[in-house]
Short mmCIF file of C-alpha atoms and ligand atoms in Angstrom, two decimals:
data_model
loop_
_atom_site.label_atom_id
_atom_site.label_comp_id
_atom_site.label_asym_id
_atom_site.label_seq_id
_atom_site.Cartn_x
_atom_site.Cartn_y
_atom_site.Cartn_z
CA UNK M 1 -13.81 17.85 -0.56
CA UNK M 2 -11.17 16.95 2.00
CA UNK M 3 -8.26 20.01 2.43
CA UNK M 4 -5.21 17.67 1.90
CA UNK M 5 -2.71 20.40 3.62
CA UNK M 6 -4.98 20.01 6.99
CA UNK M 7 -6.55 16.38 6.66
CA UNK M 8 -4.73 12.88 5.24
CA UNK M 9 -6.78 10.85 2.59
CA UNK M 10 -4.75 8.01 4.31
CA UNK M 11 -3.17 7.33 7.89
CA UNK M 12 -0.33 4.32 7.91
CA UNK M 13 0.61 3.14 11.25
CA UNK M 14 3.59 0.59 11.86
CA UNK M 15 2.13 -1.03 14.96
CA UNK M 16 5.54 -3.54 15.17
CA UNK M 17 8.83 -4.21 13.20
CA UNK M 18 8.47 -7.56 13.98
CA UNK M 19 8.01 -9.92 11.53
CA UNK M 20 9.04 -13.93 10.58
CA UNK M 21 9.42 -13.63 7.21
CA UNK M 22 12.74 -12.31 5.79
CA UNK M 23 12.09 -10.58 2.47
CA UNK M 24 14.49 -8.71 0.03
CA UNK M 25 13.04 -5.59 -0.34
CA UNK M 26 11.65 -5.07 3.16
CA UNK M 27 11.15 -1.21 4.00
CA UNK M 28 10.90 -1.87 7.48
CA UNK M 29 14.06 -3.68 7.85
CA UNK M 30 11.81 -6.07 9.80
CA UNK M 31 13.43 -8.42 12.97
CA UNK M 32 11.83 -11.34 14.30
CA UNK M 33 11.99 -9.51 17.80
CA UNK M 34 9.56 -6.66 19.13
CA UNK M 35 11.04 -3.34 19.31
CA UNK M 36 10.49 -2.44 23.02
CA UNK M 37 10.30 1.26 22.27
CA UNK M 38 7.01 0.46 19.97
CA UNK M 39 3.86 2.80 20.86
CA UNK M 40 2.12 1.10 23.71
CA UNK M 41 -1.71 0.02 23.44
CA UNK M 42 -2.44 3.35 25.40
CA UNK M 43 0.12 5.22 23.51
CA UNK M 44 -2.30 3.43 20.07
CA UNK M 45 -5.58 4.37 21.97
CA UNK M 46 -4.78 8.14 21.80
CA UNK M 47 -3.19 8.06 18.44
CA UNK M 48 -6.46 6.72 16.81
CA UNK M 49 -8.31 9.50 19.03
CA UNK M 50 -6.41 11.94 16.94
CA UNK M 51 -6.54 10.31 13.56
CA UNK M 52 -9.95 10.63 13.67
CA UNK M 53 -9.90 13.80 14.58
CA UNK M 54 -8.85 14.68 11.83
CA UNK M 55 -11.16 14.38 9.58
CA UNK M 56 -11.35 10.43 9.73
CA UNK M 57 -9.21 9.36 7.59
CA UNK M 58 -8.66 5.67 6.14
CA UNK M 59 -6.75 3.55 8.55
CA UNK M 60 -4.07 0.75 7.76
CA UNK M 61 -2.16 -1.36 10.34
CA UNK M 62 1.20 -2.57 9.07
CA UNK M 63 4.21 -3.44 9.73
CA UNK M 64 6.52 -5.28 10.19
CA UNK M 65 3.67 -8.14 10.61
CA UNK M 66 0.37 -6.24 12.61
CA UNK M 67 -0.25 -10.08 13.68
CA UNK M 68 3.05 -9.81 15.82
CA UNK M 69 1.50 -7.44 18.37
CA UNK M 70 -1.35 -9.48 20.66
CA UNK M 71 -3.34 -6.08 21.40
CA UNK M 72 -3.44 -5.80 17.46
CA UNK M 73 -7.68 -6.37 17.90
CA UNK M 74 -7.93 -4.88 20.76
CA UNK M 75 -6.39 -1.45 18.57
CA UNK M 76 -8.63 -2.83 16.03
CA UNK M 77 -11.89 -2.95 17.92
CA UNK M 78 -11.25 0.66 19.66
CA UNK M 79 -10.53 2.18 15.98
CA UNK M 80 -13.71 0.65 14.87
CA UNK M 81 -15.73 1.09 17.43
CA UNK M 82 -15.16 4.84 16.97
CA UNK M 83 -16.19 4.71 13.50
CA UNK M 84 -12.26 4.62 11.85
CA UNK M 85 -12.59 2.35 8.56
CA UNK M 86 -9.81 -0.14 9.05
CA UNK M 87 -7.65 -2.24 6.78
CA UNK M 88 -4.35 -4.05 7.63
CA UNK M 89 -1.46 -5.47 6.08
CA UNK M 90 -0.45 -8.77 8.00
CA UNK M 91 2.38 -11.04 6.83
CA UNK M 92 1.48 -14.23 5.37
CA UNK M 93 3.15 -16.57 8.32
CA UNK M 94 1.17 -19.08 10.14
CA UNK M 95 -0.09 -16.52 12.38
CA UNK M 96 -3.14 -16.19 9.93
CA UNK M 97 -5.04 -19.12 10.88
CA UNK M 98 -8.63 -19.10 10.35
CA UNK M 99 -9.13 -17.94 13.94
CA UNK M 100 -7.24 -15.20 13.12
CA UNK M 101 -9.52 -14.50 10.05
CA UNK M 102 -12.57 -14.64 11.93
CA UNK M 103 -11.59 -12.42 14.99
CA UNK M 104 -11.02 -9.91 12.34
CA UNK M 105 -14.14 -10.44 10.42
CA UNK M 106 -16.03 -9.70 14.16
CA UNK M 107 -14.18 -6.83 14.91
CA UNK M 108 -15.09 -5.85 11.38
CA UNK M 109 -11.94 -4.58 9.62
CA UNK M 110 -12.72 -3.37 6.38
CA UNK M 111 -10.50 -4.76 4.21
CA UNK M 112 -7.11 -7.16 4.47
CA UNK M 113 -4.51 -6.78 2.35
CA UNK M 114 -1.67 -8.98 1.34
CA UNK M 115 1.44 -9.64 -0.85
CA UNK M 116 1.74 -11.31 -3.44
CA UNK M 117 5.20 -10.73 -5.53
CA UNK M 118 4.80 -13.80 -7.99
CA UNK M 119 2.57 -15.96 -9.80
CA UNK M 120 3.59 -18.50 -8.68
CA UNK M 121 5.74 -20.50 -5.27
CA UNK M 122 9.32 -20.09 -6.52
CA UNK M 123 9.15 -16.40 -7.52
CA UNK M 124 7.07 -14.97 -3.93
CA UNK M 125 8.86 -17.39 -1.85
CA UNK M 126 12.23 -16.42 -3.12
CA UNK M 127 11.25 -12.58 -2.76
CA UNK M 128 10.01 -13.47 0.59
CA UNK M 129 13.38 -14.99 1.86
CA UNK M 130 10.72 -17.93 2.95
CA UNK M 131 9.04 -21.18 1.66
CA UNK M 132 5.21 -21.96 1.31
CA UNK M 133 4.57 -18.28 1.96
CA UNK M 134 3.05 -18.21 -1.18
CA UNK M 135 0.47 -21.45 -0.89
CA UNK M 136 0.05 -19.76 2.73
CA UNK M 137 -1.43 -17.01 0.99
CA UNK M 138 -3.44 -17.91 -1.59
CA UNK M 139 -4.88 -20.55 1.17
CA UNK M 140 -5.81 -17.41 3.26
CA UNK M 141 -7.32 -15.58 0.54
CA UNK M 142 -9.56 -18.60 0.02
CA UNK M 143 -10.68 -17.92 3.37
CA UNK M 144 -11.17 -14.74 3.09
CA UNK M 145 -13.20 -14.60 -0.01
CA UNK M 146 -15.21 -17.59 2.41
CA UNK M 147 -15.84 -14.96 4.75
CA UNK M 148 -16.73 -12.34 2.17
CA UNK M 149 -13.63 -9.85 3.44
CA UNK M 150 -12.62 -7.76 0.26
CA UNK M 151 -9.07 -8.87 -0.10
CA UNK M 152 -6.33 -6.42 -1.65
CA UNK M 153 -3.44 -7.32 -3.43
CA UNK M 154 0.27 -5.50 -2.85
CA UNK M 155 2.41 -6.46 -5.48
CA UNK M 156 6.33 -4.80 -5.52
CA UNK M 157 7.72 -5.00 -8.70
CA UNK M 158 10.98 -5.90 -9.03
CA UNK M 159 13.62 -7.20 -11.68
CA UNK M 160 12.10 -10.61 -9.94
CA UNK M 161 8.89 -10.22 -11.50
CA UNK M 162 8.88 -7.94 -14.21
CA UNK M 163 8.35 -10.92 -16.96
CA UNK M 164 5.55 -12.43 -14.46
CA UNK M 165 3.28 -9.31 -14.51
CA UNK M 166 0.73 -10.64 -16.61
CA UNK M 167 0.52 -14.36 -15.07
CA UNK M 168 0.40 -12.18 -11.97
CA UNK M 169 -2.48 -10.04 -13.10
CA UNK M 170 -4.38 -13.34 -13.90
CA UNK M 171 -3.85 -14.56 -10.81
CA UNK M 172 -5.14 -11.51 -8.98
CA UNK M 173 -8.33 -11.89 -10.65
CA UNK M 174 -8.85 -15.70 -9.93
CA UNK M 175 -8.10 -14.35 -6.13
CA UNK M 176 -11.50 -12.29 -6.63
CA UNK M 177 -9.38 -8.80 -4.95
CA UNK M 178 -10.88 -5.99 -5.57
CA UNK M 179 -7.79 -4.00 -5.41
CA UNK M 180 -4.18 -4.38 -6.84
CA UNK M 181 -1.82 -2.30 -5.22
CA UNK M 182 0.97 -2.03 -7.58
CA UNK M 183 4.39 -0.61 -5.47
CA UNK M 184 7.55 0.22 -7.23
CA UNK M 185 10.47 -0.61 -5.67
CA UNK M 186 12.17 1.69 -3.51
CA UNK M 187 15.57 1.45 -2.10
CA UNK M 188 14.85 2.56 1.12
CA UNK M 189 15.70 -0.24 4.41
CA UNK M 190 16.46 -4.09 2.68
CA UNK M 191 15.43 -2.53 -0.80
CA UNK M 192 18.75 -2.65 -3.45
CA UNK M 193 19.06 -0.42 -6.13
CA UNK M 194 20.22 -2.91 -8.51
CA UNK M 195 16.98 -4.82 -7.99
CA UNK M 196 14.73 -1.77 -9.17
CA UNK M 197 12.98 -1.97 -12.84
CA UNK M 198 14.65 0.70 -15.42
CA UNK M 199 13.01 4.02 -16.02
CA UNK M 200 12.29 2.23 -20.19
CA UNK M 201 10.17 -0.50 -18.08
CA UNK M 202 8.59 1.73 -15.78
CA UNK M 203 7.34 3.31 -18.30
CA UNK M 204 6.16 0.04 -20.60
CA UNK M 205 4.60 -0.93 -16.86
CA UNK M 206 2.88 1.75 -16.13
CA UNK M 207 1.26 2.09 -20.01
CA UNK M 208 -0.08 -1.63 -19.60
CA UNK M 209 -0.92 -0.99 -15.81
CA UNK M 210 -3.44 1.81 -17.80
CA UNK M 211 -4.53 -0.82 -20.02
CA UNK M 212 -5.29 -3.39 -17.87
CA UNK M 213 -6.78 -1.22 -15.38
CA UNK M 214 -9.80 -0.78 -18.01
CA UNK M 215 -10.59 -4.13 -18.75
CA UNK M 216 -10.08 -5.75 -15.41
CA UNK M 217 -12.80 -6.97 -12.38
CA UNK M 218 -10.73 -5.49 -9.95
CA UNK M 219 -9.25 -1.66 -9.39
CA UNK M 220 -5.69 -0.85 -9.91
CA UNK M 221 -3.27 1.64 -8.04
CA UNK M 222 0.22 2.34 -8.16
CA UNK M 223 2.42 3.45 -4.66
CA UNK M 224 5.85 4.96 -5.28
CA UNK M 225 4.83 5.84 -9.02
CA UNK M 226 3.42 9.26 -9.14
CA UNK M 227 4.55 9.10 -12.89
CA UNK M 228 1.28 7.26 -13.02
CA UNK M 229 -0.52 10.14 -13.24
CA UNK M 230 1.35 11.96 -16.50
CA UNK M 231 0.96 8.31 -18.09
CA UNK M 232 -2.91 8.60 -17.78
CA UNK M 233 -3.10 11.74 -18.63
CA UNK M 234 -1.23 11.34 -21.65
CA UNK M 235 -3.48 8.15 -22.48
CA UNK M 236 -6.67 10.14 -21.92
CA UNK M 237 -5.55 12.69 -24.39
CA UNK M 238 -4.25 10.31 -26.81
CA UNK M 239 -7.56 8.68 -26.99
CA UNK M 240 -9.49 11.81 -27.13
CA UNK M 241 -7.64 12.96 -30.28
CA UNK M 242 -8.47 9.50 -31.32
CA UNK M 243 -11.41 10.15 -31.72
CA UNK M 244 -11.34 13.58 -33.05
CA UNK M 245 -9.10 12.19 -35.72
CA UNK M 246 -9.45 8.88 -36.18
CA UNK M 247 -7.83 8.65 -39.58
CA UNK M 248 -5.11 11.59 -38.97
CA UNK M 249 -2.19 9.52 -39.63
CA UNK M 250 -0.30 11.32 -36.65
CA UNK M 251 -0.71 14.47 -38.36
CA UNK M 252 -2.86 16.07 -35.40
CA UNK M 253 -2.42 19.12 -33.58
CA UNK M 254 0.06 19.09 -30.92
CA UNK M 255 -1.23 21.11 -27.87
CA UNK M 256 0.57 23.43 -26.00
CA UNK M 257 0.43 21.49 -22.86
CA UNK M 258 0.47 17.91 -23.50
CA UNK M 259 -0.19 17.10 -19.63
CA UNK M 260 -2.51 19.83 -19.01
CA UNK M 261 -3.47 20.43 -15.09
CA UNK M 262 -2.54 17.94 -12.87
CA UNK M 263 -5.21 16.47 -10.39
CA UNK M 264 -4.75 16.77 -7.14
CA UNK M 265 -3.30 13.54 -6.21
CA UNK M 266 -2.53 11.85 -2.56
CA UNK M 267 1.18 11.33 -2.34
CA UNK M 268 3.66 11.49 0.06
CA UNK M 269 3.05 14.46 2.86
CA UNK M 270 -0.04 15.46 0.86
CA UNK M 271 -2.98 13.44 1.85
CA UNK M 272 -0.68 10.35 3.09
CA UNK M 273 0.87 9.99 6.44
CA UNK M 274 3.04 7.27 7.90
CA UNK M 275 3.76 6.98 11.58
CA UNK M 276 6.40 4.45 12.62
CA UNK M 277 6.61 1.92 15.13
CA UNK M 278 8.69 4.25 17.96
CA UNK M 279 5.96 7.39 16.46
CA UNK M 280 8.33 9.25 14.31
CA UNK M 281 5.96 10.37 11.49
CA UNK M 282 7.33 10.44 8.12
CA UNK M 283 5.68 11.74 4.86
CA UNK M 284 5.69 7.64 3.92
CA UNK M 285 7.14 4.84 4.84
CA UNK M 286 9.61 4.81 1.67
CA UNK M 287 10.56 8.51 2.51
CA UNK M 288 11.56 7.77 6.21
CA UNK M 289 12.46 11.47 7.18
CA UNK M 290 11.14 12.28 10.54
CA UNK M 291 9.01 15.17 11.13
CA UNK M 292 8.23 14.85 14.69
CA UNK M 293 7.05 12.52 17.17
CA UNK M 294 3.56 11.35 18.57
CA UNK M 295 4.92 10.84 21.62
CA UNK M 296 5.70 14.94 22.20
CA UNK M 297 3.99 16.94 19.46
CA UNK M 298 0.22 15.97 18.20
CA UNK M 299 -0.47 14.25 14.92
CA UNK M 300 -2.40 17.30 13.24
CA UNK M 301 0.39 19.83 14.36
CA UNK M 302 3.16 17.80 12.68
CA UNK M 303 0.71 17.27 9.45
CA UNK M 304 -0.09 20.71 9.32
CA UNK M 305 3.13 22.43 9.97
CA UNK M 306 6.01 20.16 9.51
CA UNK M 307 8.04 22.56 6.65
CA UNK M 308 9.06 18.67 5.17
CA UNK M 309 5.09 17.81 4.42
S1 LIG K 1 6.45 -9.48 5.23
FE1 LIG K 1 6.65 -7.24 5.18
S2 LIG K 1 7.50 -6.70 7.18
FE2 LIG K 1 7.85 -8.92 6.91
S3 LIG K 1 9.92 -9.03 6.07
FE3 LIG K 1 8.44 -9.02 4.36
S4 LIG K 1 8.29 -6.86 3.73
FE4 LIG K 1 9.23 -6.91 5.79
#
């Protein structure tokens, strides 16, 4: 088993801030222009050298848009052809042509991921500050599916969506994912306060997010929830009294610790890592505190002795 306080589960890397699209909530506070202080391809080269030093971790590009930056395969190809397991999380703009789809079926990126924050054109594009994002999408998911890529679903929910969740969860199915990546809004860079859900529907969320995730074709995880956790626990024991009592009527023993011992769960400093664009690392990207810098201290001595992870 992988020692979370000297390996991440997870490595996020912020290749570019650029992006086209203009969405509400964006972490990254993303510009349509390149930052010029971004990590250079050699600068990329040596950071993957020492992600998979340690340990080999998974491996996202994101952004910003990944697509923005033209030596994105070329990072791609070096990652993979050192073994790294690679996933990214491009913007749907018309950057992802099929071309684009293809290169990174050949350079054989393991999975692509991309948002989806409605069920339909005039809730995503409206998130997304941009029109036909949404058919732009679900078009590219075709393709991928075509190309047999397993596709992941983010989803941020927001007062936008919160009525939609359902439509959306039917939709993520007919898209064949195999993952839907459930973020709650954070408001950390573009992301407002006032558009967060309420702690009540967090909670109704995350009980049907439990529910669903039994009956559904594809898996379901949370980001920015950790509450997730004491909800499932609390479901597991629920049912397991169920069944011990099945006819109690409410009248069975209370425990002495309803939550019991909490698994050891990946979350922010602790198994996850985020390194942005300029290679300030951060516990994530929605808890942008810098802990050092790739650029003058290496990756494993910031994970392992930053006080902040
Ligand atoms: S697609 Fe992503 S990076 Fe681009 S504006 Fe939207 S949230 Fe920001």
């Amino acid at each position: 088993m992988r020692d979370y306080s000297k390996n991440p589960f997870i490595v996020i890397w912020e290749v570019t801030r650029a992006c086209e699209l203009k969405c509400l909530h964006c972490r990254a506070e993303a510009q349509y222009r390149r930052d010029p202080r971004e990590l250079s391809f050699k600068e990329g080269e040596h950071l993957i050298d020492q992600i998979y030093e340690m340990d080999n971790p998974l491996f996202v590009f994101t952004g910003g848009d990944p697509l923005m930056r033209e030596d994105l395969y070329d990072l791609a190809d070096y990652a993979v052809q050192k073994g790294v397991r690679v996933s990214m999380t491009p913007s749907a703009t018309p950057l992802v042509t099929k071309k684009a789809i293809q290169k990174a079926k050949e350079v054989g990126l393991s999975r692509w991921a991309f948002s989806l924050d409605g069920p339909n054109a005039v809730i995503h594009d409206y998130f997304r500050g941009t029109s036909g994002s949404f058919d732009l999408t679900t078009n590219a998911i075709d393709y991928l599916n075509e190309l047999e890529i397993p596709v992941q679903i983010n989803t941020t929910v927001s007062r936008y969506n919160l009525n939609h969740l359902e439509e959306m969860a039917q939709l993520v199915e007919k898209l064949n994912a195999v993952l839907w990546s459930v973020f709650f809004l954070v408001p950390a860079g573009r992301g407002k306060k006032e558009d967060m859900i309420t702690p009540e529907e967090h909670e109704i969320v995350l009980n049907w997010l439990y529910d669903l995730d039994q009956l559904s074709s594809f898996d379901v995880k949370t980001t920015e929830a950790h509450h997730y956790q004491r909800i499932k626990l609390q479901r597991k024991k629920q049912e397991k009294r169920n069944r011990r009592y099945p006819a109690s009527n409410g009248n069975s023993p209370q425990t002495t610790n309803d939550l019991g011992r909490a698994p050891i769960g990946i979350r922010d400093g602790s198994g996850f890592l985020f390194i942005s664009h300029t290679g300030d690392v951060y516990p994530s990207g929605f808890l942008p505190v810098p802990c050092g810098n790739v650029r003058k201290t290496p990756l494993a001595d910031i994970y392992r002795n930053s006080s902040v992870f």
